[in-house]
Amino acid sequence: MTHVVLENCIKCKYMDCVEVCPVDCFYEGKNMLVIHPDECIDCGVCVPECPAEAIVPDSDPGAESQWLNLNRRFASSWPNITQKKRPPDDADTWNGVPQKLANHFSDQPGRDIGETGLDRESEEKAK
Ligand code: SF4
Ligand code: F3S
């Protein structure tokens, strides 16, 4: 048993979830996070923290096997994340948008965050 991150995390990526996980089992993609199914202890404390309501137990009817598979697949290649970073500026505008997996999912790993908390690209522009 595990919890899984669902489609509505894509491009919302609020990251409140990582602050409360007792076993640090979130992994960061470019525009969403996933949970490692073998590390999650199914405690459920991350569920109410997510403003996008994007985390459910894998027993939930919304957690089809494709989501469990996606979480498992990318948890093994994306970097671990344990501290909240700055969410995307337009996160709220993506909350609830349909078809995000088909149209907006990125399989790329998470941002390379520097001292300022901005991603490297934004830091370069700010110089
Ligand atoms: Fe972490 Fe608990 Fe959420 Fe699993 S259910 S990801 S262990 S906070
Ligand atoms: Fe995603 Fe919700 Fe965490 S939007 S990054 S699962 S707080």
Short mmCIF file of N, CA and C and ligand atoms in Angstrom, two decimals:
data_model
loop_
_atom_site.label_atom_id
_atom_site.label_comp_id
_atom_site.label_asym_id
_atom_site.label_seq_id
_atom_site.Cartn_x
_atom_site.Cartn_y
_atom_site.Cartn_z
N MET A 1 0.84 -1.20 0.00
CA MET A 1 0.00 0.00 0.00
C MET A 1 0.87 1.25 0.00
N THR A 2 0.42 2.21 -0.77
CA THR A 2 1.16 3.47 -0.86
C THR A 2 0.17 4.58 -1.20
N HIS A 3 0.64 5.80 -1.12
CA HIS A 3 -0.11 6.91 -1.70
C HIS A 3 0.53 7.25 -3.05
N VAL A 4 -0.25 7.89 -3.91
CA VAL A 4 0.26 8.25 -5.23
C VAL A 4 -0.09 9.69 -5.56
N VAL A 5 0.76 10.33 -6.37
CA VAL A 5 0.49 11.68 -6.86
C VAL A 5 -0.23 11.55 -8.20
N LEU A 6 -1.29 12.33 -8.37
CA LEU A 6 -2.13 12.25 -9.57
C LEU A 6 -1.89 13.42 -10.52
N GLU A 7 -2.64 13.39 -11.60
CA GLU A 7 -2.49 14.34 -12.71
C GLU A 7 -2.54 15.81 -12.30
N ASN A 8 -3.36 16.14 -11.32
CA ASN A 8 -3.52 17.58 -11.04
C ASN A 8 -2.28 18.22 -10.43
N CYS A 9 -1.29 17.43 -10.06
CA CYS A 9 -0.01 18.01 -9.60
C CYS A 9 0.72 18.69 -10.77
N ILE A 10 0.53 18.18 -11.98
CA ILE A 10 1.28 18.69 -13.13
C ILE A 10 1.07 20.20 -13.30
N LYS A 11 2.16 20.93 -13.34
CA LYS A 11 2.22 22.39 -13.50
C LYS A 11 1.64 23.16 -12.30
N CYS A 12 1.14 22.47 -11.29
CA CYS A 12 0.78 23.14 -10.02
C CYS A 12 2.00 23.04 -9.09
N LYS A 13 2.44 21.82 -8.84
CA LYS A 13 3.70 21.57 -8.12
C LYS A 13 3.91 22.52 -6.93
N TYR A 14 2.94 22.48 -6.01
CA TYR A 14 3.01 23.40 -4.86
C TYR A 14 4.10 22.99 -3.85
N MET A 15 4.35 21.71 -3.74
CA MET A 15 5.43 21.17 -2.89
C MET A 15 5.19 21.28 -1.39
N ASP A 16 3.99 21.61 -0.96
CA ASP A 16 3.70 21.58 0.49
C ASP A 16 3.83 20.16 1.02
N CYS A 17 3.58 19.19 0.16
CA CYS A 17 3.60 17.78 0.54
C CYS A 17 4.95 17.33 1.09
N VAL A 18 6.03 17.84 0.52
CA VAL A 18 7.36 17.33 0.91
C VAL A 18 7.75 17.74 2.33
N GLU A 19 7.14 18.81 2.82
CA GLU A 19 7.50 19.32 4.14
C GLU A 19 7.03 18.41 5.26
N VAL A 20 6.01 17.62 5.00
CA VAL A 20 5.41 16.83 6.09
C VAL A 20 5.72 15.34 6.01
N CYS A 21 6.28 14.88 4.92
CA CYS A 21 6.49 13.43 4.76
C CYS A 21 7.55 12.93 5.74
N PRO A 22 7.20 11.98 6.62
CA PRO A 22 8.16 11.52 7.63
C PRO A 22 9.28 10.66 7.07
N VAL A 23 9.11 10.16 5.85
CA VAL A 23 10.15 9.28 5.29
C VAL A 23 10.78 9.85 4.01
N ASP A 24 10.49 11.12 3.70
CA ASP A 24 11.12 11.82 2.56
C ASP A 24 11.06 11.00 1.27
N CYS A 25 9.85 10.60 0.90
CA CYS A 25 9.75 9.71 -0.27
C CYS A 25 9.18 10.39 -1.51
N PHE A 26 9.30 11.75 -1.58
CA PHE A 26 8.89 12.47 -2.79
C PHE A 26 10.08 12.67 -3.72
N TYR A 27 9.81 12.61 -5.02
CA TYR A 27 10.85 12.77 -6.04
C TYR A 27 10.39 13.81 -7.05
N GLU A 28 11.34 14.63 -7.51
CA GLU A 28 10.97 15.85 -8.24
C GLU A 28 11.21 15.76 -9.74
N GLY A 29 10.12 15.92 -10.49
CA GLY A 29 10.23 16.12 -11.93
C GLY A 29 10.18 17.60 -12.24
N LYS A 30 10.33 17.93 -13.52
CA LYS A 30 10.35 19.33 -13.91
C LYS A 30 9.05 20.04 -13.54
N ASN A 31 7.89 19.37 -13.72
CA ASN A 31 6.66 20.07 -13.38
C ASN A 31 5.67 19.28 -12.53
N MET A 32 6.13 18.17 -11.91
CA MET A 32 5.30 17.49 -10.90
C MET A 32 6.20 16.67 -9.98
N LEU A 33 5.63 16.21 -8.89
CA LEU A 33 6.35 15.29 -8.00
C LEU A 33 5.71 13.92 -8.07
N VAL A 34 6.46 12.90 -7.66
CA VAL A 34 5.91 11.56 -7.50
C VAL A 34 6.34 10.99 -6.16
N ILE A 35 5.65 9.94 -5.74
CA ILE A 35 5.94 9.25 -4.48
C ILE A 35 6.56 7.89 -4.82
N HIS A 36 7.60 7.51 -4.09
CA HIS A 36 8.18 6.18 -4.30
C HIS A 36 7.31 5.15 -3.56
N PRO A 37 6.65 4.25 -4.30
CA PRO A 37 5.70 3.33 -3.67
C PRO A 37 6.33 2.38 -2.65
N ASP A 38 7.62 2.10 -2.79
CA ASP A 38 8.26 1.18 -1.85
C ASP A 38 8.75 1.89 -0.60
N GLU A 39 8.76 3.22 -0.61
CA GLU A 39 9.24 3.98 0.55
C GLU A 39 8.09 4.58 1.36
N CYS A 40 6.98 4.89 0.70
CA CYS A 40 5.82 5.48 1.38
C CYS A 40 5.29 4.53 2.44
N ILE A 41 5.02 5.06 3.64
CA ILE A 41 4.50 4.22 4.72
C ILE A 41 2.99 4.39 4.88
N ASP A 42 2.38 5.06 3.89
CA ASP A 42 0.92 5.14 3.83
C ASP A 42 0.31 5.88 5.01
N CYS A 43 1.03 6.88 5.54
CA CYS A 43 0.54 7.57 6.74
C CYS A 43 -0.57 8.56 6.41
N GLY A 44 -0.58 9.10 5.19
CA GLY A 44 -1.65 9.99 4.77
C GLY A 44 -1.50 11.45 5.19
N VAL A 45 -0.45 11.82 5.88
CA VAL A 45 -0.36 13.21 6.36
C VAL A 45 -0.15 14.22 5.23
N CYS A 46 0.34 13.76 4.07
CA CYS A 46 0.54 14.68 2.95
C CYS A 46 -0.77 15.05 2.26
N VAL A 47 -1.78 14.23 2.40
CA VAL A 47 -3.02 14.41 1.63
C VAL A 47 -3.66 15.79 1.86
N PRO A 48 -3.91 16.19 3.12
CA PRO A 48 -4.56 17.49 3.32
C PRO A 48 -3.65 18.68 3.05
N GLU A 49 -2.36 18.45 2.91
CA GLU A 49 -1.42 19.56 2.66
C GLU A 49 -1.44 20.03 1.22
N CYS A 50 -1.90 19.20 0.30
CA CYS A 50 -1.82 19.53 -1.13
C CYS A 50 -2.98 20.44 -1.55
N PRO A 51 -2.69 21.68 -1.97
CA PRO A 51 -3.75 22.60 -2.39
C PRO A 51 -4.47 22.12 -3.65
N ALA A 52 -3.82 21.23 -4.40
CA ALA A 52 -4.42 20.74 -5.65
C ALA A 52 -5.15 19.41 -5.45
N GLU A 53 -5.20 18.93 -4.20
CA GLU A 53 -5.85 17.65 -3.90
C GLU A 53 -5.37 16.56 -4.86
N ALA A 54 -4.06 16.49 -5.03
CA ALA A 54 -3.48 15.60 -6.04
C ALA A 54 -2.87 14.34 -5.44
N ILE A 55 -3.06 14.09 -4.13
CA ILE A 55 -2.48 12.88 -3.52
C ILE A 55 -3.61 12.02 -2.95
N VAL A 56 -3.60 10.74 -3.32
CA VAL A 56 -4.61 9.81 -2.82
C VAL A 56 -3.96 8.46 -2.49
N PRO A 57 -4.63 7.65 -1.67
CA PRO A 57 -4.14 6.28 -1.47
C PRO A 57 -4.29 5.49 -2.76
N ASP A 58 -3.45 4.49 -2.97
CA ASP A 58 -3.55 3.74 -4.22
C ASP A 58 -4.81 2.88 -4.28
N SER A 59 -5.52 2.80 -3.16
CA SER A 59 -6.81 2.08 -3.15
C SER A 59 -7.94 2.97 -3.65
N ASP A 60 -7.67 4.25 -3.84
CA ASP A 60 -8.70 5.20 -4.29
C ASP A 60 -9.10 4.90 -5.73
N PRO A 61 -10.40 5.03 -6.05
CA PRO A 61 -10.84 4.76 -7.43
C PRO A 61 -10.13 5.66 -8.46
N GLY A 62 -9.67 6.85 -8.04
CA GLY A 62 -8.98 7.75 -8.98
C GLY A 62 -7.54 7.37 -9.25
N ALA A 63 -7.01 6.44 -8.46
CA ALA A 63 -5.59 6.07 -8.60
C ALA A 63 -5.43 4.84 -9.48
N GLU A 64 -5.82 4.99 -10.74
CA GLU A 64 -5.69 3.87 -11.66
C GLU A 64 -4.23 3.41 -11.72
N SER A 65 -4.04 2.20 -12.20
CA SER A 65 -2.69 1.63 -12.17
C SER A 65 -1.70 2.48 -12.96
N GLN A 66 -2.19 3.25 -13.95
CA GLN A 66 -1.24 4.09 -14.70
C GLN A 66 -0.57 5.10 -13.77
N TRP A 67 -1.28 5.56 -12.75
CA TRP A 67 -0.68 6.54 -11.84
C TRP A 67 0.31 5.88 -10.90
N LEU A 68 -0.03 4.70 -10.42
CA LEU A 68 0.92 3.96 -9.60
C LEU A 68 2.18 3.65 -10.42
N ASN A 69 1.98 3.24 -11.65
CA ASN A 69 3.12 2.93 -12.52
C ASN A 69 3.97 4.17 -12.80
N LEU A 70 3.29 5.30 -13.03
CA LEU A 70 4.04 6.54 -13.32
C LEU A 70 4.84 6.97 -12.08
N ASN A 71 4.22 6.88 -10.90
CA ASN A 71 4.94 7.24 -9.68
C ASN A 71 6.16 6.34 -9.50
N ARG A 72 5.96 5.05 -9.68
CA ARG A 72 7.08 4.11 -9.50
C ARG A 72 8.19 4.36 -10.51
N ARG A 73 7.80 4.57 -11.75
CA ARG A 73 8.79 4.72 -12.81
C ARG A 73 9.69 5.94 -12.58
N PHE A 74 9.07 7.08 -12.26
CA PHE A 74 9.88 8.30 -12.18
C PHE A 74 10.52 8.49 -10.81
N ALA A 75 9.99 7.82 -9.77
CA ALA A 75 10.65 7.90 -8.46
C ALA A 75 12.04 7.28 -8.51
N SER A 76 12.25 6.40 -9.46
CA SER A 76 13.56 5.76 -9.53
C SER A 76 14.56 6.55 -10.38
N SER A 77 14.10 7.60 -11.08
CA SER A 77 15.06 8.36 -11.90
C SER A 77 15.12 9.85 -11.55
N TRP A 78 14.08 10.41 -10.94
CA TRP A 78 14.10 11.82 -10.56
C TRP A 78 14.78 11.98 -9.19
N PRO A 79 15.30 13.20 -8.89
CA PRO A 79 15.97 13.42 -7.60
C PRO A 79 14.99 13.53 -6.44
N ASN A 80 15.44 13.11 -5.27
CA ASN A 80 14.66 13.23 -4.04
C ASN A 80 14.48 14.71 -3.70
N ILE A 81 13.30 15.06 -3.16
CA ILE A 81 13.06 16.44 -2.72
C ILE A 81 12.49 16.42 -1.30
N THR A 82 13.10 17.19 -0.40
CA THR A 82 12.66 17.17 1.01
C THR A 82 12.29 18.55 1.52
N GLN A 83 12.57 19.59 0.72
CA GLN A 83 12.23 20.95 1.15
C GLN A 83 11.45 21.65 0.06
N LYS A 84 10.43 22.38 0.49
CA LYS A 84 9.60 23.13 -0.46
C LYS A 84 10.42 24.23 -1.13
N LYS A 85 10.27 24.34 -2.43
CA LYS A 85 10.87 25.44 -3.18
C LYS A 85 9.75 26.38 -3.61
N ARG A 86 10.10 27.39 -4.38
CA ARG A 86 9.06 28.31 -4.84
C ARG A 86 8.23 27.64 -5.93
N PRO A 87 6.92 27.54 -5.73
CA PRO A 87 6.08 26.92 -6.77
C PRO A 87 6.07 27.77 -8.04
N PRO A 88 5.62 27.21 -9.17
CA PRO A 88 5.51 28.01 -10.39
C PRO A 88 4.62 29.24 -10.15
N ASP A 89 4.98 30.36 -10.76
CA ASP A 89 4.20 31.58 -10.57
C ASP A 89 2.75 31.42 -11.01
N ASP A 90 2.53 30.56 -12.03
CA ASP A 90 1.18 30.40 -12.56
C ASP A 90 0.50 29.12 -12.04
N ALA A 91 0.98 28.60 -10.91
CA ALA A 91 0.45 27.33 -10.38
C ALA A 91 -1.07 27.35 -10.24
N ASP A 92 -1.61 28.45 -9.70
CA ASP A 92 -3.05 28.48 -9.44
C ASP A 92 -3.88 28.40 -10.72
N THR A 93 -3.33 28.91 -11.81
CA THR A 93 -4.10 28.89 -13.07
C THR A 93 -4.19 27.48 -13.66
N TRP A 94 -3.32 26.57 -13.20
CA TRP A 94 -3.34 25.19 -13.71
C TRP A 94 -4.13 24.24 -12.83
N ASN A 95 -4.59 24.72 -11.68
CA ASN A 95 -5.30 23.86 -10.75
C ASN A 95 -6.65 23.46 -11.35
N GLY A 96 -6.81 22.18 -11.63
CA GLY A 96 -8.08 21.68 -12.16
C GLY A 96 -8.15 21.62 -13.68
N VAL A 97 -7.13 22.07 -14.38
CA VAL A 97 -7.14 22.01 -15.84
C VAL A 97 -7.12 20.53 -16.28
N PRO A 98 -8.03 20.12 -17.17
CA PRO A 98 -8.05 18.71 -17.61
C PRO A 98 -6.94 18.37 -18.61
N GLN A 99 -6.72 17.09 -18.78
CA GLN A 99 -5.79 16.58 -19.81
C GLN A 99 -4.35 17.05 -19.63
N LYS A 100 -3.93 17.25 -18.40
CA LYS A 100 -2.56 17.73 -18.20
C LYS A 100 -1.53 16.65 -18.51
N LEU A 101 -1.88 15.39 -18.25
CA LEU A 101 -0.91 14.33 -18.55
C LEU A 101 -0.63 14.28 -20.05
N ALA A 102 -1.68 14.35 -20.84
CA ALA A 102 -1.52 14.25 -22.29
C ALA A 102 -0.81 15.47 -22.87
N ASN A 103 -1.07 16.63 -22.31
CA ASN A 103 -0.61 17.86 -22.97
C ASN A 103 0.56 18.57 -22.30
N HIS A 104 0.82 18.28 -21.02
CA HIS A 104 1.80 19.10 -20.31
C HIS A 104 2.82 18.34 -19.47
N PHE A 105 2.71 17.03 -19.36
CA PHE A 105 3.63 16.27 -18.53
C PHE A 105 5.05 16.33 -19.10
N SER A 106 6.03 16.49 -18.22
CA SER A 106 7.44 16.42 -18.64
C SER A 106 8.10 15.27 -17.91
N ASP A 107 8.85 14.46 -18.65
CA ASP A 107 9.58 13.36 -18.01
C ASP A 107 10.97 13.81 -17.53
N GLN A 108 11.25 15.10 -17.66
CA GLN A 108 12.56 15.61 -17.25
C GLN A 108 12.65 15.73 -15.73
N PRO A 109 13.84 15.56 -15.16
CA PRO A 109 13.99 15.67 -13.71
C PRO A 109 13.82 17.11 -13.22
N GLY A 110 13.73 17.27 -11.89
CA GLY A 110 13.44 18.56 -11.29
C GLY A 110 14.48 19.62 -11.56
N ARG A 111 14.09 20.84 -11.23
CA ARG A 111 14.92 22.00 -11.49
C ARG A 111 16.20 21.96 -10.68
N ASP A 112 17.20 22.62 -11.20
CA ASP A 112 18.46 22.77 -10.49
C ASP A 112 18.40 24.09 -9.74
N ILE A 113 18.10 24.03 -8.47
CA ILE A 113 17.86 25.24 -7.69
C ILE A 113 19.14 25.76 -7.05
N GLY A 114 19.39 27.01 -7.21
CA GLY A 114 20.57 27.63 -6.61
C GLY A 114 20.25 28.31 -5.30
N GLU A 115 21.17 29.13 -4.82
CA GLU A 115 21.05 29.78 -3.52
C GLU A 115 19.79 30.61 -3.38
N THR A 116 19.39 31.27 -4.45
CA THR A 116 18.28 32.22 -4.34
C THR A 116 16.92 31.54 -4.31
N GLY A 117 16.88 30.27 -4.63
CA GLY A 117 15.60 29.59 -4.71
C GLY A 117 15.00 29.67 -6.10
N LEU A 118 15.60 30.45 -6.99
CA LEU A 118 15.15 30.48 -8.38
C LEU A 118 15.82 29.33 -9.12
N ASP A 119 15.21 28.88 -10.21
CA ASP A 119 15.91 27.90 -11.00
C ASP A 119 17.04 28.60 -11.75
N ARG A 120 17.98 27.82 -12.25
CA ARG A 120 19.19 28.39 -12.83
C ARG A 120 18.91 29.33 -14.00
N GLU A 121 17.93 28.96 -14.82
CA GLU A 121 17.58 29.78 -15.97
C GLU A 121 17.14 31.17 -15.52
N SER A 122 16.30 31.23 -14.49
CA SER A 122 15.82 32.51 -13.98
C SER A 122 16.94 33.30 -13.33
N GLU A 123 17.84 32.59 -12.68
CA GLU A 123 18.98 33.27 -12.06
C GLU A 123 19.85 33.95 -13.11
N GLU A 124 20.06 33.26 -14.22
CA GLU A 124 20.87 33.83 -15.28
C GLU A 124 20.23 35.10 -15.82
N LYS A 125 18.89 35.05 -16.00
CA LYS A 125 18.20 36.21 -16.52
C LYS A 125 18.25 37.36 -15.52
N ALA A 126 18.27 37.05 -14.22
CA ALA A 126 18.23 38.09 -13.19
C ALA A 126 19.57 38.80 -13.04
N LYS A 127 20.63 38.21 -13.61
CA LYS A 127 21.96 38.81 -13.44
C LYS A 127 22.10 40.09 -14.27
FE1 SF4 B 1 4.98 10.45 2.82
FE2 SF4 B 1 2.97 9.58 4.35
FE3 SF4 B 1 2.45 10.92 2.09
FE4 SF4 B 1 3.45 8.43 2.00
S1 SF4 B 1 1.43 9.02 2.77
S2 SF4 B 1 4.12 10.19 0.77
S3 SF4 B 1 4.79 8.42 3.80
S4 SF4 B 1 3.48 11.74 3.91
FE1 F3S B 2 2.03 18.34 -6.25
FE2 F3S B 2 0.32 18.83 -4.33
FE3 F3S B 2 2.76 18.19 -3.72
S1 F3S B 2 0.48 19.92 -6.27
S2 F3S B 2 3.93 19.02 -5.41
S3 F3S B 2 1.33 16.88 -4.77
S4 F3S B 2 1.52 19.72 -2.69
#
